[in-house]
GROMACS .gro file of C-alpha atoms in nm:
model
  111
    1VAL     CA    1  -1.503   6.167  -1.889
    2ALA     CA    2  -1.362   6.352  -1.590
    3PHE     CA    3  -0.995   6.449  -1.569
    4PHE     CA    4  -0.769   6.586  -1.298
    5ALA     CA    5  -0.433   6.758  -1.322
    6CYS     CA    6  -0.104   6.689  -1.142
    7PHE     CA    7   0.200   6.912  -1.143
    8SER     CA    8   0.546   6.923  -0.991
    9PRO     CA    9   0.810   7.194  -1.012
   10HIS     CA   10   1.082   6.923  -1.015
   11PRO     CA   11   1.314   6.966  -1.315
   12SER     CA   12   1.254   6.609  -1.438
   13TRP     CA   13   0.872   6.647  -1.436
   14VAL     CA   14   0.708   6.571  -1.771
   15GLY     CA   15   0.342   6.659  -1.811
   16SER     CA   16   0.091   6.588  -2.084
   17LYS     CA   17   0.240   6.851  -2.316
   18GLY     CA   18   0.607   6.808  -2.227
   19PRO     CA   19   0.843   6.914  -1.948
   20GLY     CA   20   0.710   7.165  -1.697
   21THR     CA   21   0.343   7.124  -1.798
   22PRO     CA   22   0.056   6.974  -1.596
   23LEU     CA   23  -0.020   6.605  -1.638
   24TYR     CA   24  -0.388   6.545  -1.710
   25CYS     CA   25  -0.515   6.204  -1.599
   26GLU     CA   26  -0.852   6.042  -1.653
   27PHE     CA   27  -1.038   6.008  -1.323
   28LEU     CA   28  -1.104   5.635  -1.282
   29PRO     CA   29  -1.402   5.514  -1.080
   30PRO     CA   30  -1.305   5.271  -0.801
   31TRP     CA   31  -1.411   4.958  -0.993
   32ALA     CA   32  -1.205   5.063  -1.299
   33LEU     CA   33  -0.901   5.143  -1.083
   34CYS     CA   34  -0.930   4.803  -0.916
   35LYS     CA   35  -0.945   4.635  -1.259
   36GLU     CA   36  -0.640   4.832  -1.380
   37VAL     CA   37  -0.439   4.742  -1.068
   38ARG     CA   38  -0.529   4.374  -1.108
   39THR     CA   39  -0.423   4.385  -1.473
   40VAL     CA   40  -0.089   4.543  -1.381
   41LEU     CA   41  -0.033   4.282  -1.109
   42ALA     CA   42  -0.121   3.999  -1.349
   43GLN     CA   43   0.130   4.126  -1.605
   44HIS     CA   44   0.403   4.221  -1.356
   45ASP     CA   45   0.452   4.173  -0.984
   46ILE     CA   46   0.419   4.393  -0.678
   47ALA     CA   47   0.782   4.503  -0.716
   48PHE     CA   48   0.683   4.677  -1.043
   49VAL     CA   49   0.408   4.870  -0.865
   50CYS     CA   50   0.662   4.980  -0.604
   51CYS     CA   51   0.917   5.127  -0.846
   52ASP     CA   52   0.957   5.444  -1.050
   53GLU     CA   53   0.895   5.253  -1.374
   54PHE     CA   54   0.530   5.199  -1.274
   55ARG     CA   55   0.481   5.572  -1.218
   56LEU     CA   56   0.620   5.647  -1.561
   57ALA     CA   57   0.455   5.360  -1.753
   58LYS     CA   58   0.110   5.371  -1.591
   59LYS     CA   59   0.070   5.739  -1.502
   60THR     CA   60  -0.310   5.736  -1.488
   61VAL     CA   61  -0.321   5.430  -1.261
   62PHE     CA   62  -0.043   5.566  -1.039
   63TRP     CA   63  -0.201   5.909  -0.990
   64ASN     CA   64  -0.548   5.761  -0.934
   65LEU     CA   65  -0.398   5.540  -0.662
   66VAL     CA   66  -0.238   5.849  -0.507
   67LEU     CA   67  -0.573   6.029  -0.525
   68TYR     CA   68  -0.773   5.747  -0.364
   69LEU     CA   69  -0.517   5.658  -0.098
   70SER     CA   70  -0.484   6.025  -0.002
   71GLU     CA   71  -0.862   6.060   0.016
   72PHE     CA   72  -0.871   5.793   0.288
   73SER     CA   73  -0.547   5.907   0.459
   74LEU     CA   74  -0.375   5.579   0.370
   75PRO     CA   75   0.004   5.554   0.334
   76LEU     CA   76   0.162   5.609  -0.007
   77ASP     CA   77   0.508   5.480   0.083
   78PHE     CA   78   0.479   5.158  -0.116
   79LEU     CA   79   0.418   5.355  -0.436
   80THR     CA   80   0.751   5.533  -0.408
   81GLY     CA   81   0.960   5.218  -0.375
   82PRO     CA   82   1.182   5.088  -0.099
   83PRO     CA   83   1.328   5.339   0.143
   84ARG     CA   84   1.652   5.482   0.013
   85PRO     CA   85   1.948   5.507   0.253
   86LEU     CA   86   2.005   5.851   0.396
   87PRO     CA   87   2.323   6.033   0.297
   88ALA     CA   88   2.585   6.041   0.574
   89GLU     CA   89   2.517   6.407   0.651
   90ALA     CA   90   2.144   6.338   0.698
   91LYS     CA   91   2.181   6.040   0.932
   92PRO     CA   92   2.087   6.104   1.296
   93VAL     CA   93   2.379   6.133   1.533
   94LEU     CA   94   2.355   5.981   1.878
   95SER     CA   95   2.508   6.174   2.163
   96ASP     CA   96   2.770   5.997   2.377
   97ASP     CA   97   2.697   6.206   2.685
   98VAL     CA   98   2.376   6.021   2.774
   99ASP     CA   99   2.413   5.693   2.960
  100THR     CA  100   2.109   5.487   2.865
  101HIS     CA  101   2.216   5.205   3.101
  102ALA     CA  102   2.236   5.417   3.416
  103PRO     CA  103   1.962   5.337   3.669
  104ALA     CA  104   1.694   5.598   3.701
  105SER     CA  105   1.722   5.805   4.014
  106PRO     CA  106   1.439   5.755   4.263
  107PRO     CA  107   1.172   6.025   4.275
  108ARG     CA  108   1.245   6.305   4.517
  109ALA     CA  109   1.004   6.361   4.799
  110THR     CA  110   0.855   6.705   4.814
  111PRO     CA  111   0.808   6.862   5.161
   0.00000   0.00000   0.00000
């Protein structure tokens, strides 16, 4: 059986041998991953797959999905849950000095 390792320096990371250690996951072939995902969806719903609880409860399935989706450059956003609102200091600020309703000036002729 093939395994792969995942690691994060985040303080809440818990690996196979406790906090701060790598997490070793069994490498699932595509057909087995598909079966596991279908089983999870039959027991729960898509909202479960899109929340942190899925990542913690089904670590091998979660990290295999990350591996396969990354391999094909597919988005991973749905695995991390719904977008969280940005804190006030991180929200973009629009400038008031630009009039977006002003007509564009005609192109200038060059001599």
